[in-house]
mmCIF file of C-alpha atoms in Angstrom:
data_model
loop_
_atom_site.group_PDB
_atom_site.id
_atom_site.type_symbol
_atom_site.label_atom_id
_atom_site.label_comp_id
_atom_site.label_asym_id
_atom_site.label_seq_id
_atom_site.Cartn_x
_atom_site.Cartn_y
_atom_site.Cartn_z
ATOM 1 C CA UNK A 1 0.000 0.000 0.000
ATOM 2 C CA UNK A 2 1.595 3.530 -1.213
ATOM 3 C CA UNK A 3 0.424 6.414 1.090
ATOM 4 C CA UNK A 4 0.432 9.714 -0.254
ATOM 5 C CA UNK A 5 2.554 11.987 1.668
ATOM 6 C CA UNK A 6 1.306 15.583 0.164
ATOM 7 C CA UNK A 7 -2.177 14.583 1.833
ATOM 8 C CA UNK A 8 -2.562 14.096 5.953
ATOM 9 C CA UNK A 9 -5.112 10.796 4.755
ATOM 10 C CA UNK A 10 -3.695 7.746 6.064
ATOM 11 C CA UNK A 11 -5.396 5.581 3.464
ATOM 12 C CA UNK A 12 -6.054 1.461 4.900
ATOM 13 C CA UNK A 13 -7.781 -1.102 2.129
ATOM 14 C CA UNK A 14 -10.550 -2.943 3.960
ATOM 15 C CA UNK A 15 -10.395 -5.790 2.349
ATOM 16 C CA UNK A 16 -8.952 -8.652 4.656
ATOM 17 C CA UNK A 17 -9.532 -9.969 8.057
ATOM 18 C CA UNK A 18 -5.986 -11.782 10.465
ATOM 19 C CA UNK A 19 -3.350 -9.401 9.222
ATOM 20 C CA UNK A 20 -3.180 -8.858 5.530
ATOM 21 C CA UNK A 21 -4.411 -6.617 3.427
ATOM 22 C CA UNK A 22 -6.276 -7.552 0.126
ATOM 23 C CA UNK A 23 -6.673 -5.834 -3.022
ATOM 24 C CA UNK A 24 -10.537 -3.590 -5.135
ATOM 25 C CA UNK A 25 -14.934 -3.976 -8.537
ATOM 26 C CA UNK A 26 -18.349 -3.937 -10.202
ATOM 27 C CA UNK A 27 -20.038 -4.164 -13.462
ATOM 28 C CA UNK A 28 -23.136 -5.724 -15.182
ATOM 29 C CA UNK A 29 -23.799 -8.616 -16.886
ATOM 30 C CA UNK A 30 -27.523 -9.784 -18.980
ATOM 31 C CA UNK A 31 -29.831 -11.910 -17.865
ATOM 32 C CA UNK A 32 -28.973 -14.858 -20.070
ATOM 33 C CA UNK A 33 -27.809 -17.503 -17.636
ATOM 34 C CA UNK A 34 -25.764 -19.578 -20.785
ATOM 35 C CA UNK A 35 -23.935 -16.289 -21.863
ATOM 36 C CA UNK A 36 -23.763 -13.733 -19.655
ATOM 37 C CA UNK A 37 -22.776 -10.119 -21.592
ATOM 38 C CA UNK A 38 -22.313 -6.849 -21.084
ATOM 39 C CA UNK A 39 -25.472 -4.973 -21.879
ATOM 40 C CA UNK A 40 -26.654 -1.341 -21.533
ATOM 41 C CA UNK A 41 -30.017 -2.956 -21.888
ATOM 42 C CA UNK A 42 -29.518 -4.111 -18.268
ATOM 43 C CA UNK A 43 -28.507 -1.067 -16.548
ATOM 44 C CA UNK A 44 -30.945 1.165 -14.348
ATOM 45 C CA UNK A 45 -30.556 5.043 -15.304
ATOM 46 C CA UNK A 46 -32.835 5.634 -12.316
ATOM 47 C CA UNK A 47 -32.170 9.125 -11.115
ATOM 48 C CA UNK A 48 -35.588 9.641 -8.843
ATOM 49 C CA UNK A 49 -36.015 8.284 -5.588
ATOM 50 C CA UNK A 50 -38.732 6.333 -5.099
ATOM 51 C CA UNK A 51 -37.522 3.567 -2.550
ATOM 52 C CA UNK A 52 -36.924 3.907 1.374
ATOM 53 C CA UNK A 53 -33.484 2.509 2.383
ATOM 54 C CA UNK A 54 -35.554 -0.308 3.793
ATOM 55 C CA UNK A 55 -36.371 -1.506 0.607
ATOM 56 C CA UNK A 56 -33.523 -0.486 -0.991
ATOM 57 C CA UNK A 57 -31.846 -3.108 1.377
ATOM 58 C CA UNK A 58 -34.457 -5.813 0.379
ATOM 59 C CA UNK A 59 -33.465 -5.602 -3.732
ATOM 60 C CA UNK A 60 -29.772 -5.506 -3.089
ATOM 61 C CA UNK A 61 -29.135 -7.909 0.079
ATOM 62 C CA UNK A 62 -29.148 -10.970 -2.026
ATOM 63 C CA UNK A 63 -27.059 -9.770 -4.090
ATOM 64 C CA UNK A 64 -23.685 -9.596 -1.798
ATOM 65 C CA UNK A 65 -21.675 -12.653 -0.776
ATOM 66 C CA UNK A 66 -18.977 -13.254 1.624
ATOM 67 C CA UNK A 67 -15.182 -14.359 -0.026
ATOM 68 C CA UNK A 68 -12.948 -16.155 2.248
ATOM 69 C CA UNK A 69 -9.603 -16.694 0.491
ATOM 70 C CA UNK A 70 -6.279 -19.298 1.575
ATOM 71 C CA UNK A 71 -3.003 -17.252 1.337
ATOM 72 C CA UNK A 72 0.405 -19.552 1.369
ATOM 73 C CA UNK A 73 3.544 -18.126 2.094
ATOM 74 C CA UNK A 74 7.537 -19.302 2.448
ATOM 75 C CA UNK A 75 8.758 -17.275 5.282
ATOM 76 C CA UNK A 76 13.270 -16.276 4.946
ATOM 77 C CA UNK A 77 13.567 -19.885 6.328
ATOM 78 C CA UNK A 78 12.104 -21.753 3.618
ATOM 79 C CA UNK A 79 8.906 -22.806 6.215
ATOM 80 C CA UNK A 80 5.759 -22.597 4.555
ATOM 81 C CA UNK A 81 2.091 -21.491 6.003
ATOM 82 C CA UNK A 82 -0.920 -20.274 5.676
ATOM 83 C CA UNK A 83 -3.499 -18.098 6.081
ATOM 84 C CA UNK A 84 -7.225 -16.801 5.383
ATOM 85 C CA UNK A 85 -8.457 -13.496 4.587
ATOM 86 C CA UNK A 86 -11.715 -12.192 4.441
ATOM 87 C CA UNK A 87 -13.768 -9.162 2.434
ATOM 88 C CA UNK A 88 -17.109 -9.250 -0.015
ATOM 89 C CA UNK A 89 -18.169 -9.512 -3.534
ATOM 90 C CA UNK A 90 -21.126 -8.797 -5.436
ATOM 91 C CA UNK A 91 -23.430 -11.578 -7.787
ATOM 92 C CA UNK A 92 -23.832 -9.769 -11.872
ATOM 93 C CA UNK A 93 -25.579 -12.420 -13.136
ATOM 94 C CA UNK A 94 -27.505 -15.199 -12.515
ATOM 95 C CA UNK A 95 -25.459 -17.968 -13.421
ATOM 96 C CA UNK A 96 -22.655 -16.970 -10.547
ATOM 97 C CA UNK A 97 -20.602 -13.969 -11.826
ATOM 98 C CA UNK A 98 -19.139 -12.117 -8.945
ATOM 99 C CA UNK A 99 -17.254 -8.898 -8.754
ATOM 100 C CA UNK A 100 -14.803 -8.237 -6.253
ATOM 101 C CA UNK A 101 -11.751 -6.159 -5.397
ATOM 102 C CA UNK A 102 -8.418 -7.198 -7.026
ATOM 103 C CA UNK A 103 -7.095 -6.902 -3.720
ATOM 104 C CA UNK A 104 -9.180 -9.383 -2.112
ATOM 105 C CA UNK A 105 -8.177 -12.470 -4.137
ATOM 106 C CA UNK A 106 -4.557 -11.080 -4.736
ATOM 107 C CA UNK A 107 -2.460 -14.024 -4.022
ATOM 108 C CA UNK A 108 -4.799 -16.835 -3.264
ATOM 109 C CA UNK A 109 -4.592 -20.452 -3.834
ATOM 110 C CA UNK A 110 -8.057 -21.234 -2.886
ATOM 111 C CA UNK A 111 -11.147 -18.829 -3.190
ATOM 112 C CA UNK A 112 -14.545 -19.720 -1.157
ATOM 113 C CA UNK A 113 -17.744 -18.167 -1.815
ATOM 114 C CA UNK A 114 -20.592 -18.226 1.089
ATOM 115 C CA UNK A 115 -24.218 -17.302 0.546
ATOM 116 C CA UNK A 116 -27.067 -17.801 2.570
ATOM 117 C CA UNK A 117 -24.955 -19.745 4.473
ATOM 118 C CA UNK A 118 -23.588 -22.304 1.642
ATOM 119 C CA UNK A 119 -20.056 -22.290 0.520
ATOM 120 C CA UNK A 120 -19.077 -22.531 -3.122
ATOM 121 C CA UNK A 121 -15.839 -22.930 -4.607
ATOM 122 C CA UNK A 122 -14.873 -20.353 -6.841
ATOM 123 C CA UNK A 123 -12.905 -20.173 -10.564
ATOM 124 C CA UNK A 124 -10.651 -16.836 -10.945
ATOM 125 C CA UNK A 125 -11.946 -15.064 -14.716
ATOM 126 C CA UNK A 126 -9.970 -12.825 -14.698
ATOM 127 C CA UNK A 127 -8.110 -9.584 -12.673
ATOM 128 C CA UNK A 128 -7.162 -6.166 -13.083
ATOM 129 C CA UNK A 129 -4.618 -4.670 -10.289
ATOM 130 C CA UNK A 130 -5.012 -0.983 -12.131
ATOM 131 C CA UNK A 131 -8.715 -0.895 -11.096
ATOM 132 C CA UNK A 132 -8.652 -3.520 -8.159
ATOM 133 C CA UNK A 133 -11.187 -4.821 -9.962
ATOM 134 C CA UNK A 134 -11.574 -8.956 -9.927
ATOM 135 C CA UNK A 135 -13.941 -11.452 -11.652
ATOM 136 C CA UNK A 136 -14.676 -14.878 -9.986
ATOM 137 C CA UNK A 137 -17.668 -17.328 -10.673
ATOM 138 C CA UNK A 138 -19.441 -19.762 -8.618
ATOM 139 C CA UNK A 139 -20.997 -23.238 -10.107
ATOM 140 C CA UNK A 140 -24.882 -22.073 -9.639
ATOM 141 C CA UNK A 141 -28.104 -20.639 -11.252
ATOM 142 C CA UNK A 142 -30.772 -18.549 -10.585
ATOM 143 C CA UNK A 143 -29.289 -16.515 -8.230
ATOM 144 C CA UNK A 144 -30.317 -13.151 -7.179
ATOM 145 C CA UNK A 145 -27.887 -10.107 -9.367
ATOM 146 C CA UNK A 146 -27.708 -6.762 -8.427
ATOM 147 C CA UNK A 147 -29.283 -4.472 -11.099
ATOM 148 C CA UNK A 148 -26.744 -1.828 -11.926
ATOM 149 C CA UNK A 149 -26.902 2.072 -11.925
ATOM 150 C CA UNK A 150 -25.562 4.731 -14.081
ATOM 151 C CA UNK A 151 -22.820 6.364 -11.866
ATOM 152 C CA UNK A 152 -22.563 8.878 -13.540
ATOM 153 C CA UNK A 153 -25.916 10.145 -12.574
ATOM 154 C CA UNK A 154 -24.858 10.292 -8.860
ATOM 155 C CA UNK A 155 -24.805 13.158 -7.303
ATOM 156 C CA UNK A 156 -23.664 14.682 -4.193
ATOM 157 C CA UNK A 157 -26.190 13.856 -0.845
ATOM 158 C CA UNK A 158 -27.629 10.990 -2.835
ATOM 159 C CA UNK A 159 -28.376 8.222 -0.242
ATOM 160 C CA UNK A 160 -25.862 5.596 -0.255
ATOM 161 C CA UNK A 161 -26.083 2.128 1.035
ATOM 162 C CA UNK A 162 -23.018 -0.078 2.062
ATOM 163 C CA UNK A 163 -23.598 -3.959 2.192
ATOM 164 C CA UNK A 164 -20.483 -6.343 2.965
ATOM 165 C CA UNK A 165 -18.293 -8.463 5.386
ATOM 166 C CA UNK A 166 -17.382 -6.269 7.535
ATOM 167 C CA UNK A 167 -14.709 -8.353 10.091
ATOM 168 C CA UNK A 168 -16.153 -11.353 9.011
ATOM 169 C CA UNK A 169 -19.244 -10.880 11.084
ATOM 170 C CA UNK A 170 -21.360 -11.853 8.129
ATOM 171 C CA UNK A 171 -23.396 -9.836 5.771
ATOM 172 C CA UNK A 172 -23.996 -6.390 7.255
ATOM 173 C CA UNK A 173 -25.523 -2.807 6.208
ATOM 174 C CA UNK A 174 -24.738 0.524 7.099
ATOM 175 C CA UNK A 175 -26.346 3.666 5.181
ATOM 176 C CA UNK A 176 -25.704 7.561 4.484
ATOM 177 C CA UNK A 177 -25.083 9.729 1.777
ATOM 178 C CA UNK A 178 -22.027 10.235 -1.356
ATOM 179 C CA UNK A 179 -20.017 12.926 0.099
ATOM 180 C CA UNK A 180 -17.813 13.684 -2.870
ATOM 181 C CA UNK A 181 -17.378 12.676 -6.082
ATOM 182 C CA UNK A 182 -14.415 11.936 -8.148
ATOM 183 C CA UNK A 183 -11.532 11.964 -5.255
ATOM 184 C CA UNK A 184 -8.551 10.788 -6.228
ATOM 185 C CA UNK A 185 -7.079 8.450 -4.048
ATOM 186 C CA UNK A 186 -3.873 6.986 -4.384
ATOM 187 C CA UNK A 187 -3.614 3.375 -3.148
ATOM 188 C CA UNK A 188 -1.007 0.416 -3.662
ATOM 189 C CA UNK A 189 0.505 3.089 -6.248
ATOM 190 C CA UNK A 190 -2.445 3.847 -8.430
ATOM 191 C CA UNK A 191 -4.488 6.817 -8.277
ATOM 192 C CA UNK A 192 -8.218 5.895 -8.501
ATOM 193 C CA UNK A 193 -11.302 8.088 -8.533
ATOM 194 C CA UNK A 194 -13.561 7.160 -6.289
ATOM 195 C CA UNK A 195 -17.030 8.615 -4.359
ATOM 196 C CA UNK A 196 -16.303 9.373 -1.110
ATOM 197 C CA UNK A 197 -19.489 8.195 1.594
ATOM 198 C CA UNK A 198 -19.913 8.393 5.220
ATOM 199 C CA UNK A 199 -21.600 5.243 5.360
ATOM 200 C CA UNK A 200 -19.493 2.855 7.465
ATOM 201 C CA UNK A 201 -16.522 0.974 5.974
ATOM 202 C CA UNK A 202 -14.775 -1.786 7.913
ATOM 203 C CA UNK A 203 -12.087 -4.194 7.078
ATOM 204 C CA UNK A 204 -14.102 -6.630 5.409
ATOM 205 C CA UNK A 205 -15.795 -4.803 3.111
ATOM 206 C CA UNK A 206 -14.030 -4.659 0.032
ATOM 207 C CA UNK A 207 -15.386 -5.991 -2.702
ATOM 208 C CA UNK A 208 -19.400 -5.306 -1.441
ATOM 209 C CA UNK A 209 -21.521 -2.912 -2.896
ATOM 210 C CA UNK A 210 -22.661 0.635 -2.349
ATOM 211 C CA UNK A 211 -25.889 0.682 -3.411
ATOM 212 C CA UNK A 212 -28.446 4.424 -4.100
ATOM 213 C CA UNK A 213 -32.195 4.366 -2.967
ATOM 214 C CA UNK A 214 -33.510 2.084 -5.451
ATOM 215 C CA UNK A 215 -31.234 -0.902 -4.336
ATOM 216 C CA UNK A 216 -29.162 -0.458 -7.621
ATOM 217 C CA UNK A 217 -25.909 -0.792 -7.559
ATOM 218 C CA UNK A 218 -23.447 2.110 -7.731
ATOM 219 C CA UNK A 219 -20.140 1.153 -6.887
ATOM 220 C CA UNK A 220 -17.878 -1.246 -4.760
ATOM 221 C CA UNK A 221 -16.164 -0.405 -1.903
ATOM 222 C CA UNK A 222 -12.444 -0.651 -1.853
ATOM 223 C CA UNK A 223 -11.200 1.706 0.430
ATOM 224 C CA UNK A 224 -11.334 3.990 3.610
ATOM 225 C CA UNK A 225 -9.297 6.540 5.636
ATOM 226 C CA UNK A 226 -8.375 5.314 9.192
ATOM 227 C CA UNK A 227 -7.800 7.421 12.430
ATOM 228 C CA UNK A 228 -5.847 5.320 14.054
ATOM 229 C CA UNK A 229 -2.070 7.190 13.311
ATOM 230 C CA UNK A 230 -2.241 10.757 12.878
ATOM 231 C CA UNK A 231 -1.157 12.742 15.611
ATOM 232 C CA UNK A 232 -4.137 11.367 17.570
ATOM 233 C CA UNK A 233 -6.267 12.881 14.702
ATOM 234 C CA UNK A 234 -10.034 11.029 14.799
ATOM 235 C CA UNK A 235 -10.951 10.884 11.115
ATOM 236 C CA UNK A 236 -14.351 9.084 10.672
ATOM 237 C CA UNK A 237 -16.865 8.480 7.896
ATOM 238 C CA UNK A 238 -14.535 8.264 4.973
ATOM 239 C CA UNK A 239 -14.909 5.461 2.675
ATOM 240 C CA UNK A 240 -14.538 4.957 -0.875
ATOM 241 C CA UNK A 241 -16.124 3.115 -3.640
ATOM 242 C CA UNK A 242 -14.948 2.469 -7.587
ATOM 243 C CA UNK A 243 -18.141 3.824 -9.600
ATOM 244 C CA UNK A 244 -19.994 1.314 -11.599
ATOM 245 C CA UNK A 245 -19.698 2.468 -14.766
ATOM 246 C CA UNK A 246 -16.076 2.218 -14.500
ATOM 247 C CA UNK A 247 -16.119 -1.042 -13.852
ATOM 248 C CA UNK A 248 -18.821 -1.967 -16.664
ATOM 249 C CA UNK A 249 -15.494 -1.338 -19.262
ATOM 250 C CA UNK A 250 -13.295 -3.317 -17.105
ATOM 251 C CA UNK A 251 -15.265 -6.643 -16.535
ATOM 252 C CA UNK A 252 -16.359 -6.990 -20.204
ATOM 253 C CA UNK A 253 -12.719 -6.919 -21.185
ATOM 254 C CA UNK A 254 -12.057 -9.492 -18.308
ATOM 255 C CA UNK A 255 -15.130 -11.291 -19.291
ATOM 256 C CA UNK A 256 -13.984 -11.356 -23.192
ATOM 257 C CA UNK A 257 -10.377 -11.434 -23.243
ATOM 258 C CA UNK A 258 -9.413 -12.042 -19.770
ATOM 259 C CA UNK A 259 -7.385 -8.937 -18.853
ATOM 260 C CA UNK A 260 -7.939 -5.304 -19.999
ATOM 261 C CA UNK A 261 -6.809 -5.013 -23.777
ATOM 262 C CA UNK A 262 -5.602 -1.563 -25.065
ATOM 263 C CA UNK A 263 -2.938 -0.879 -22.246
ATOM 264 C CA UNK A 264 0.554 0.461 -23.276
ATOM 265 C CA UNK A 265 2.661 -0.675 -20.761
ATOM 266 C CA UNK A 266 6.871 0.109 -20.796
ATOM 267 C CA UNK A 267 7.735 -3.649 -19.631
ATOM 268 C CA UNK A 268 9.319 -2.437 -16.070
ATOM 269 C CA UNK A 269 8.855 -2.636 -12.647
ATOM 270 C CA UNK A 270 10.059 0.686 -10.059
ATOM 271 C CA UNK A 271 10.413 1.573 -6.969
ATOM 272 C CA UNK A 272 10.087 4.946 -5.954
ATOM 273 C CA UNK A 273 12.456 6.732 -3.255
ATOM 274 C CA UNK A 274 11.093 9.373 -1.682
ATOM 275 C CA UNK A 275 14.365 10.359 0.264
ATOM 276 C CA UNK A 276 18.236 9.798 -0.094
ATOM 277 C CA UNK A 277 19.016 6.580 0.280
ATOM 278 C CA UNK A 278 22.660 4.183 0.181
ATOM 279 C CA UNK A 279 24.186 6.287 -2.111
ATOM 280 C CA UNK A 280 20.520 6.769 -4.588
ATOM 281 C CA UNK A 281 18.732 9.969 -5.099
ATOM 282 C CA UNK A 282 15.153 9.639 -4.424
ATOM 283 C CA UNK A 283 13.342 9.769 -7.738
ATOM 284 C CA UNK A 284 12.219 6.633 -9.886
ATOM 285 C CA UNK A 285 14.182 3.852 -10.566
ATOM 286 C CA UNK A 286 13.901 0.703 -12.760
ATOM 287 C CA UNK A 287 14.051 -2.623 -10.409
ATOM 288 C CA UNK A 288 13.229 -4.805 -13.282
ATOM 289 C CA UNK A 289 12.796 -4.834 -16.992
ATOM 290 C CA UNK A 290 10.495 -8.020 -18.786
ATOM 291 C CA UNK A 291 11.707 -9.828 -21.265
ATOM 292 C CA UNK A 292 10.765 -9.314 -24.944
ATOM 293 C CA UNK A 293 9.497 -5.975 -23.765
ATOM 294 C CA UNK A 294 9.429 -2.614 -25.130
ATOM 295 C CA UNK A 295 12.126 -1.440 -22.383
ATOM 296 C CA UNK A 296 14.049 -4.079 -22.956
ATOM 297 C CA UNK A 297 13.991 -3.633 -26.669
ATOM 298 C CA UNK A 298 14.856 -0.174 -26.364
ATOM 299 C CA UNK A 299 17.726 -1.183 -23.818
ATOM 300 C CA UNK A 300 16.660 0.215 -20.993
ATOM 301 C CA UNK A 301 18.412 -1.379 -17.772
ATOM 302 C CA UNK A 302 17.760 -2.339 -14.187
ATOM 303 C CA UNK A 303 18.642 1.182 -11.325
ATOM 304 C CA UNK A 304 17.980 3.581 -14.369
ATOM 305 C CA UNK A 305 16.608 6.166 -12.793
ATOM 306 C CA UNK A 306 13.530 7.617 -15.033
ATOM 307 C CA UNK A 307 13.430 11.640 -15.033
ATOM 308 C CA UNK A 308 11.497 12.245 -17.749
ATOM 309 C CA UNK A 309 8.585 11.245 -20.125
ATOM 310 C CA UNK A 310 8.290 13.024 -23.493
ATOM 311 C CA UNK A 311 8.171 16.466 -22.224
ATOM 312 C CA UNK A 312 6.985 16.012 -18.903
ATOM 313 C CA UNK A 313 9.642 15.630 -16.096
ATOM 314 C CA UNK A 314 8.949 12.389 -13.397
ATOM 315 C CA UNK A 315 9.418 11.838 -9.821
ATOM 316 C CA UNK A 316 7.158 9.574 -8.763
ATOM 317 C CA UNK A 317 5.059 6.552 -9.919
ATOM 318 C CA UNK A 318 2.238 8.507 -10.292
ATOM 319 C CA UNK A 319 3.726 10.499 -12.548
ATOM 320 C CA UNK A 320 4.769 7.411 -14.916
ATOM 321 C CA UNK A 321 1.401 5.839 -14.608
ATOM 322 C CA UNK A 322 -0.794 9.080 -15.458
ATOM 323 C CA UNK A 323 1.814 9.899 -18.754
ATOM 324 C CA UNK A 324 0.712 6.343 -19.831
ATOM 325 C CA UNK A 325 -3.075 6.476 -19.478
ATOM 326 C CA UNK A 326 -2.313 9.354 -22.099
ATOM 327 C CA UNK A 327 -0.920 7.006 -24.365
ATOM 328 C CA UNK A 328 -2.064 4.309 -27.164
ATOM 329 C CA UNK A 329 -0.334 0.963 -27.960
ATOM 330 C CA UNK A 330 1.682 1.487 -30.348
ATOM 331 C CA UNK A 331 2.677 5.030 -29.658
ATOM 332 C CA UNK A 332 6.642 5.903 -29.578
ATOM 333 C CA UNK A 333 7.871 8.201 -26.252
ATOM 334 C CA UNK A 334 10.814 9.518 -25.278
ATOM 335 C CA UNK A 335 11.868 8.338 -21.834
ATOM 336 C CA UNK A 336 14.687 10.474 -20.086
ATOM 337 C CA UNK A 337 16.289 8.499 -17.635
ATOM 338 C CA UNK A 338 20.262 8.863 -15.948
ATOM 339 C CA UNK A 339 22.593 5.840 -16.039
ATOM 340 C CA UNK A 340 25.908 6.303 -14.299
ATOM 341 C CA UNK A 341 25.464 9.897 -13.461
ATOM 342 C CA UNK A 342 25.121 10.594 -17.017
ATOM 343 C CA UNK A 343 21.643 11.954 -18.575
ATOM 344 C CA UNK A 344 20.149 10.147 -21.790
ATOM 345 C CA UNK A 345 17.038 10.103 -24.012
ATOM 346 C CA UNK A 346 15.465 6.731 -24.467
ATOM 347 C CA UNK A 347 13.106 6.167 -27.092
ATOM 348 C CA UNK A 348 9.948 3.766 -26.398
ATOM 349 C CA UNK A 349 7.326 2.007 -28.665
ATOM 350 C CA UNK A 350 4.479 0.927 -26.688
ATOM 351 C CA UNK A 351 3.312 -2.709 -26.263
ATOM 352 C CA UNK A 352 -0.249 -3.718 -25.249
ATOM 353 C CA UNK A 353 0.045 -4.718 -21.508
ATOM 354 C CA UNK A 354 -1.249 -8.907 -21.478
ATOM 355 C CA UNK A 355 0.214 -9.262 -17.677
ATOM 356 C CA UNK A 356 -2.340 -7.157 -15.616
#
């Protein structure tokens, strides 16, 4: 998780329960239980109230399951264990699509679905780490989907309606209104935007859904801000939630290709420094470079330190990552990067990104 020193938010994801943190979704499928698709047919445009949040809860509370997922690990001395972690998801179709955070199921050998009190096995689709967005499915039919809203018809004081796991204590709903919309929030290194609602947010509840009036779907939570470390700062009713209609895009590529097509991606992995550090400048340096990719092609090598992308100067990941999002596959940059104390122009052709 990347913190974002120029704001006093200590952002926490809320995904996992027994001391790891998970990873972020939500979209819409049709009705067709063989062949579930994407299909603006199926999404609500709803913009009038006309529920109560008591039966806005009976629509939507169906519609969100508990995820319990087996994490292995190899600690320095080769000994292996493991462990569970727990958050929420939310049923797209009837047939047993469920969206989740990437950052619940990040990592796990074995993913278990409960509803109504009956655990399924789950099958991984597909995941997108960008978005925290995931896609599992569950052997099952005629289940109960949540209907999904236009997010981009939500507005500021519209009611909002949190359903998830919160600490495992089994499905649970809190209520109260979108407080902002479009914050960006940066989180394992990727700046999302995100509603903001005071509705309660727990660890637990990534991957549920935030729901409006009507018992549509709006978003999923993947995020909130904790008071726990801040020079005793209490910081309460902060949570965050990925709009819907971003994740519409994102699960019908998952759904058709199995990761997001389009992406230019370098071929590197970086660590940022944000101070001096055994002899290295804080800035942005490569830590790895993929084979057969276009950094490697273009020779780029491991501790360059990137400074620069076309004409815009870089310091931090976010900078790399929003000068990319600008980009097409395909395109050809210029990447300005110092080797050996010396200053050099690298240039780039962008390759679609299949490792998401």
């Amino acid at each position: 998780m990347k913190i974002d020193f120029k704001s006093i938010l200590i952002i926490f994801l809320v995904a996992l329960l027994g001391g790891y943190l998970g990873n972020m979704g939500a979209a819409e499928l049709n009705q067709n239980k063989e062949n579930p698709v994407i299909s603006n047919n199926n999404t609500s445009y709803t913009t009038k109230e006309s529920s109560n949040v008591k039966d806005a809860i009976s629509i939507a509370y169906d519609t969100v399951v508990e995820i319990e997922t087996t994490i292995k690990s190899t600690d320095y001395f080769g000994r292996e264990s493991e462990s569970t972690a727990l958050g929420s998801g939310v049923i797209i179709s009837a047939d047993g699509y469920i969206v989740t955070n990437n950052h619940v199921i990040s990592g796990a050998s074995d993913i278990k679905v409960k509803l109504n009190g009956k655990e399924y096995e789950s099958k991984l689709i597909g995941t997108d780490s960008k978005t925290d967005i995931a896609l599992i499915k569950i052997d099952e039919t005629d289940l109960t989907y949540a209907i999904i809203a236009n997010s981009d018809a939500v507005e500021v004081g519209d009611s909002a309606i949190a359903i998830g796991n919160p600490l495992g204590y089994g499905i649970t709903v809190t209520s109260g209104i979108i407080s902002a919309l479009h914050k960006e929030i940066t989180i394992n290194n990727e700046t999302m935007d995100l509603f903001q609602t005071d509705a309660a947010i727990n660890s637990g509840n990534s991957g549920g859904g935030l729901f409006n009036i009507n018992g549509e779907l709006i978003g999923i939570v993947n995020a909130k801000t904790s008071s726990s470390i801040l020079n005793s700062t209490t910081i309460e009713g902060l949570g965050y939630a990925i709009p819907s209609n971003t994740v519409n895009s994102i699960v019908e590529s998952l759904l058709k290709d199995g990761y997001v097509k389009d992406r230019p991606t370098i071929g590197i992995t970086v660590t940022e420094l944000t101070q001096d550090m055994n002899g290295f400048e804080k800035g942005l340096y490569i830590t790895e470079v993929l084979e057969n990719s276009a950094a490697s092609k273009a020779g780029l090598i491991q501790y360059d330190r990137i400074i620069g992308f076309n004409d815009q100067d870089i310091t931090s990941y976010n900078d790399l990552s929003n000068a990319l999002k600008k980009c097409e596959v395909g395109d050809t940059v210029t990447l300005k990067i110092i080797r050996n104390n010396k200053e050099m122009s690298v240039n780039i052709t962008l390759q679609e990104n299949i490792q998401q």
